[in-house]
mmCIF file of C-alpha atoms in Angstrom:
data_model
loop_
_atom_site.group_PDB
_atom_site.id
_atom_site.type_symbol
_atom_site.label_atom_id
_atom_site.label_comp_id
_atom_site.label_asym_id
_atom_site.label_seq_id
_atom_site.Cartn_x
_atom_site.Cartn_y
_atom_site.Cartn_z
ATOM 1 C CA MET P 1037 90.213 119.609 84.288
ATOM 2 C CA ALA P 1038 90.106 117.921 80.734
ATOM 3 C CA ASP P 1039 92.290 114.380 80.657
ATOM 4 C CA ASP P 1040 94.775 116.232 79.662
ATOM 5 C CA ALA P 1041 95.112 118.880 81.790
ATOM 6 C CA GLN P 1042 95.258 116.986 84.529
ATOM 7 C CA HIS P 1043 98.344 116.041 86.415
ATOM 8 C CA LYS P 1044 100.051 112.615 86.653
ATOM 9 C CA VAL P 1045 99.038 110.181 89.375
ATOM 10 C CA SER P 1046 101.087 107.206 91.147
ATOM 11 C CA PRO P 1047 99.304 103.498 90.251
ATOM 12 C CA ASN P 1048 100.645 103.360 94.101
ATOM 13 C CA ASN P 1049 98.778 106.075 94.996
ATOM 14 C CA PRO P 1050 95.590 103.354 95.686
ATOM 15 C CA CYS P 1051 93.300 106.481 97.259
ATOM 16 C CA PRO P 1052 90.339 107.387 94.862
ATOM 17 C CA PHE P 1053 90.282 110.805 96.453
ATOM 18 C CA LEU P 1054 93.642 111.342 97.167
ATOM 19 C CA ARG P 1055 93.745 110.610 92.672
ATOM 20 C CA MET P 1056 92.019 113.364 92.746
ATOM 21 C CA LEU P 1057 93.323 115.967 94.388
ATOM 22 C CA VAL P 1058 96.650 114.891 93.555
ATOM 23 C CA ALA P 1059 94.738 114.561 89.252
ATOM 24 C CA GLN P 1060 93.460 117.859 90.238
ATOM 25 C CA GLY P 1061 96.397 119.963 90.685
ATOM 26 C CA LEU P 1062 95.989 120.135 94.458
ATOM 27 C CA LEU P 1063 98.578 118.220 96.054
ATOM 28 C CA ASP P 1064 102.013 117.257 94.968
ATOM 29 C CA ASP P 1065 102.127 113.183 93.032
ATOM 30 C CA ARG P 1066 105.084 112.917 94.912
ATOM 31 C CA VAL P 1067 105.374 114.049 99.036
ATOM 32 C CA ALA P 1068 102.946 116.277 100.711
ATOM 33 C CA THR P 1069 103.367 118.382 104.458
ATOM 34 C CA ILE P 1070 100.656 117.323 106.233
ATOM 35 C CA GLY P 1071 99.807 120.193 107.153
ATOM 36 C CA ASP P 1072 99.299 121.172 103.609
ATOM 37 C CA ALA P 1073 98.014 117.726 103.218
ATOM 38 C CA THR P 1074 94.888 118.819 105.902
ATOM 39 C CA GLU P 1075 94.247 122.236 104.596
ATOM 40 C CA VAL P 1076 93.843 120.327 101.441
ATOM 41 C CA ILE P 1077 91.372 117.816 102.542
ATOM 42 C CA GLU P 1078 89.699 120.963 105.300
ATOM 43 C CA ARG P 1079 89.200 123.184 101.939
ATOM 44 C CA VAL P 1080 87.800 121.081 98.953
ATOM 45 C CA ALA P 1081 85.423 118.609 101.819
ATOM 46 C CA ALA P 1082 83.826 122.464 103.350
ATOM 47 C CA THR P 1083 83.122 122.757 99.588
ATOM 48 C CA GLY P 1084 80.394 119.120 99.793
ATOM 49 C CA GLU P 1085 76.613 120.385 100.000
ATOM 50 C CA GLY P 1086 75.813 121.193 103.388
ATOM 51 C CA SER P 1087 79.180 122.712 103.903
ATOM 52 C CA PRO P 1088 81.054 119.105 105.780
ATOM 53 C CA GLN P 1089 83.561 119.563 108.131
ATOM 54 C CA LEU P 1090 86.427 116.942 108.312
ATOM 55 C CA PRO P 1091 88.332 116.098 111.768
ATOM 56 C CA GLY P 1092 91.639 118.272 111.088
ATOM 57 C CA ILE P 1093 92.956 115.038 114.107
ATOM 58 C CA ALA P 1094 91.830 113.235 112.746
ATOM 59 C CA ILE P 1095 93.817 113.384 108.790
ATOM 60 C CA ARG P 1096 96.246 114.741 110.364
ATOM 61 C CA LEU P 1097 97.556 111.430 112.153
ATOM 62 C CA ILE P 1098 96.325 109.316 108.933
ATOM 63 C CA ALA P 1099 98.677 111.102 107.143
ATOM 64 C CA LEU P 1100 100.936 110.747 109.986
ATOM 65 C CA LEU P 1101 100.908 106.833 109.777
ATOM 66 C CA ALA P 1102 99.691 105.988 106.123
ATOM 67 C CA ASN P 1103 103.498 105.319 104.721
ATOM 68 C CA GLY P 1104 104.708 102.742 107.548
ATOM 69 C CA LEU P 1105 104.079 102.357 111.777
ATOM 70 C CA GLY P 1106 107.687 101.309 111.761
ATOM 71 C CA PRO P 1107 109.768 104.309 114.107
ATOM 72 C CA GLY P 1108 111.113 105.295 110.652
ATOM 73 C CA ALA P 1109 108.072 106.399 108.859
ATOM 74 C CA LEU P 1110 106.692 107.838 111.193
ATOM 75 C CA LEU P 1111 110.020 111.001 111.555
ATOM 76 C CA GLY P 1112 110.030 111.079 107.851
ATOM 77 C CA ASN P 1113 106.499 111.437 107.392
ATOM 78 C CA GLY P 1114 106.342 114.215 110.248
ATOM 79 C CA LEU P 1115 108.934 115.797 109.242
ATOM 80 C CA ASP P 1116 108.784 115.422 105.332
ATOM 81 C CA GLY P 1117 105.014 114.509 104.832
ATOM 82 C CA VAL P 1118 103.409 112.144 103.666
ATOM 83 C CA LYS P 1119 104.504 110.223 100.339
ATOM 84 C CA LEU P 1120 101.213 110.580 98.198
ATOM 85 C CA ASP P 1121 103.321 107.954 95.361
ATOM 86 C CA LYS P 1122 103.844 105.205 98.039
ATOM 87 C CA LEU P 1123 100.182 104.686 99.839
ATOM 88 C CA ARG P 1124 100.810 101.099 98.644
ATOM 89 C CA ASP P 1125 101.335 98.328 100.881
ATOM 90 C CA GLY P 1126 100.940 100.547 103.136
ATOM 91 C CA PRO P 1127 99.438 100.214 107.440
ATOM 92 C CA LEU P 1128 95.839 101.433 105.001
ATOM 93 C CA ASP P 1129 96.661 99.452 102.042
ATOM 94 C CA LYS P 1130 93.537 96.299 102.008
ATOM 95 C CA HIS P 1131 94.850 94.735 98.942
ATOM 96 C CA GLY P 1132 92.083 93.258 97.837
ATOM 97 C CA ALA P 1133 89.943 93.273 100.890
ATOM 98 C CA GLY P 1134 87.722 97.079 99.776
ATOM 99 C CA SER P 1135 85.323 98.032 96.280
ATOM 100 C CA ARG P 1136 88.769 96.597 94.709
ATOM 101 C CA ILE P 1137 87.510 99.037 91.355
ATOM 102 C CA LEU P 1138 91.039 100.428 91.315
ATOM 103 C CA ASP P 1139 93.521 96.980 90.907
ATOM 104 C CA ALA P 1140 97.471 97.336 91.895
ATOM 105 C CA ARG P 1141 97.937 99.454 88.484
ATOM 106 C CA ALA P 1142 95.126 101.400 90.181
ATOM 107 C CA ARG P 1143 93.592 100.652 86.895
ATOM 108 C CA VAL P 1144 89.492 100.445 86.817
ATOM 109 C CA ARG P 1145 87.347 97.638 87.188
ATOM 110 C CA PRO P 1146 84.822 98.087 85.632
ATOM 111 C CA ALA P 1147 83.292 95.249 86.866
ATOM 112 C CA GLU P 1148 83.253 95.591 89.818
ATOM 113 C CA LEU P 1149 82.120 99.467 89.216
ATOM 114 C CA ASP P 1150 78.948 97.967 87.917
ATOM 115 C CA ARG P 1151 79.020 96.038 90.823
ATOM 116 C CA LEU P 1152 77.703 99.309 93.638
ATOM 117 C CA LYS P 1153 74.774 99.571 91.462
ATOM 118 C CA GLU P 1154 73.309 95.597 93.069
ATOM 119 C CA PHE P 1155 73.745 98.043 96.677
ATOM 120 C CA ALA P 1156 72.068 100.704 95.368
ATOM 121 C CA SER P 1157 68.775 102.372 94.975
ATOM 122 C CA LEU P 1158 66.950 105.091 92.949
ATOM 123 C CA LYS P 1159 66.631 108.174 95.114
ATOM 124 C CA ASP P 1160 64.314 111.164 94.625
ATOM 125 C CA THR P 1161 66.205 114.799 94.352
ATOM 126 C CA ALA P 1162 66.185 117.918 96.501
ATOM 127 C CA GLY P 1163 65.518 119.241 92.383
ATOM 128 C CA GLY P 1164 62.859 115.827 91.632
ATOM 129 C CA GLY P 1165 65.205 113.811 89.277
ATOM 130 C CA ARG P 1166 65.923 110.493 89.596
ATOM 131 C CA GLU P 1167 69.286 108.627 89.990
ATOM 132 C CA TRP P 1168 71.091 105.909 91.298
ATOM 133 C CA GLY P 1169 72.740 105.890 94.177
ATOM 134 C CA LEU P 1170 73.816 104.933 98.112
ATOM 135 C CA ASP P 1171 72.749 105.944 101.342
ATOM 136 C CA ALA P 1172 73.915 105.239 105.294
ATOM 137 C CA LYS P 1173 71.939 101.832 105.268
ATOM 138 C CA GLU P 1174 73.502 100.752 101.292
ATOM 139 C CA ILE P 1175 76.464 101.528 102.442
ATOM 140 C CA THR P 1176 77.375 99.347 104.878
ATOM 141 C CA VAL P 1177 75.787 97.459 103.614
ATOM 142 C CA MET P 1178 78.354 96.742 100.461
ATOM 143 C CA MET P 1179 80.892 97.356 102.444
ATOM 144 C CA ASP P 1180 80.200 94.155 104.974
ATOM 145 C CA ALA P 1181 79.443 92.394 101.662
ATOM 146 C CA ASN P 1182 83.138 93.259 100.700
ATOM 147 C CA TYR P 1183 84.507 92.665 103.706
ATOM 148 C CA ALA P 1184 83.374 89.208 103.386
ATOM 149 C CA ARG P 1185 84.282 88.267 99.758
ATOM 150 C CA ALA P 1186 88.357 88.643 101.009
ATOM 151 C CA GLU P 1187 87.861 85.140 103.535
ATOM 152 C CA GLY P 1188 90.612 84.246 103.993
ATOM 153 C CA HIS P 1189 93.329 87.090 103.376
ATOM 154 C CA ARG P 1190 92.156 90.294 105.300
ATOM 155 C CA ARG P 1191 92.899 91.443 108.671
ATOM 156 C CA LEU P 1192 90.327 92.266 111.633
ATOM 157 C CA ILE P 1193 91.011 95.896 110.700
ATOM 158 C CA ASP P 1194 89.948 96.677 107.073
ATOM 159 C CA ARG P 1195 86.840 96.424 108.201
ATOM 160 C CA GLN P 1196 87.711 98.909 110.632
ATOM 161 C CA LEU P 1197 89.598 101.062 107.138
ATOM 162 C CA MET P 1198 86.271 101.456 105.868
ATOM 163 C CA ASN P 1199 84.619 103.155 108.846
ATOM 164 C CA GLY P 1200 87.093 106.536 107.189
ATOM 165 C CA GLU P 1201 85.989 105.519 103.087
ATOM 166 C CA TRP P 1202 83.002 104.942 102.039
ATOM 167 C CA PRO P 1203 81.308 106.858 104.700
ATOM 168 C CA VAL P 1204 82.905 110.293 104.214
ATOM 169 C CA LEU P 1205 83.002 110.871 101.097
ATOM 170 C CA LEU P 1206 79.570 109.953 101.924
ATOM 171 C CA ASP P 1207 79.586 113.099 104.210
ATOM 172 C CA VAL P 1208 81.937 114.743 101.900
ATOM 173 C CA MET P 1209 80.161 114.399 97.967
ATOM 174 C CA GLY P 1210 76.970 113.221 99.373
ATOM 175 C CA LYS P 1211 73.578 114.923 97.881
ATOM 176 C CA ASP P 1212 70.753 116.021 100.158
ATOM 177 C CA GLY P 1213 68.586 114.033 98.183
ATOM 178 C CA LYS P 1214 64.447 114.228 99.498
ATOM 179 C CA HIS P 1215 65.108 111.326 101.526
ATOM 180 C CA GLY P 1216 68.361 111.594 102.572
ATOM 181 C CA ARG P 1217 71.716 112.051 101.698
ATOM 182 C CA TYR P 1218 73.840 109.563 98.662
ATOM 183 C CA LEU P 1219 75.797 109.128 97.131
ATOM 184 C CA SER P 1220 75.289 109.548 93.323
ATOM 185 C CA LEU P 1221 76.792 107.077 91.648
ATOM 186 C CA ARG P 1222 77.356 108.748 88.374
ATOM 187 C CA GLU P 1223 79.351 111.067 90.390
ATOM 188 C CA ILE P 1224 81.152 108.559 91.811
ATOM 189 C CA ARG P 1225 82.554 106.471 88.329
ATOM 190 C CA ALA P 1226 83.545 110.298 88.196
ATOM 191 C CA LEU P 1227 85.743 110.174 90.522
ATOM 192 C CA PHE P 1228 87.138 106.757 89.728
ATOM 193 C CA VAL P 1229 87.994 106.904 85.559
ATOM 194 C CA GLU P 1230 88.116 110.951 85.242
ATOM 195 C CA ARG P 1231 89.387 111.771 88.734
ATOM 196 C CA ARG P 1232 87.504 115.066 89.291
ATOM 197 C CA LEU P 1233 84.821 116.202 91.341
ATOM 198 C CA PRO P 1234 81.050 116.655 91.030
ATOM 199 C CA ALA P 1235 80.937 120.035 88.742
ATOM 200 C CA ARG P 1236 78.919 121.780 91.859
ATOM 201 C CA MET P 1237 81.986 121.071 94.279
ATOM 202 C CA MET P 1238 84.366 122.879 91.401
ATOM 203 C CA LYS P 1239 82.702 125.503 90.761
ATOM 204 C CA ARG P 1240 82.160 126.317 94.830
ATOM 205 C CA LEU P 1241 86.773 125.371 94.930
ATOM 206 C CA GLY P 1242 86.993 127.792 92.206
ATOM 207 C CA ARG P 1243 87.775 125.200 89.128
ATOM 208 C CA ARG P 1244 86.216 124.277 85.914
ATOM 209 C CA GLY P 1245 84.888 120.669 86.051
#
């Protein structure tokens, strides 16, 4: 989907994967029922290599908590759905304790995106090529470094929240190379900058990239 054909995404949605789903018209920018959000995320995840299956119960719980932990927020999400344009400053927002690739207005910081290469290495693709990527160990090192540099304005839970982000992206968008699964830096850049999935996943989803 070309940029001019993409759906508008609120800057108050700080999650790159959810921003992609909205931009591609798979989820509404304002509100999505927990059932709809779960179905879309599971369906998109299954287009990855090896048809990864994400736990629906975990997705539903995250969606329920995403807009706040108070009784009103929980009831609202349970009855009306998760408000994707109001995720910023919610309980899952790490406020700069993560990768910092997106700023507070959801604009890409090129230097932070380029920083991923500091933790990556050249991977041998299944087809015999080579590209820069992040495997599970490198992702853990990166997340630890992100948490360490946020000293003074981080929460204890922030490091645990990271475990539900990059490792899950590895499961969903990862490529099976000759020496294991990895995230392609080229495809991660496309997710953040162009708000699109890898072409191989778009094809399985029945959509044009």
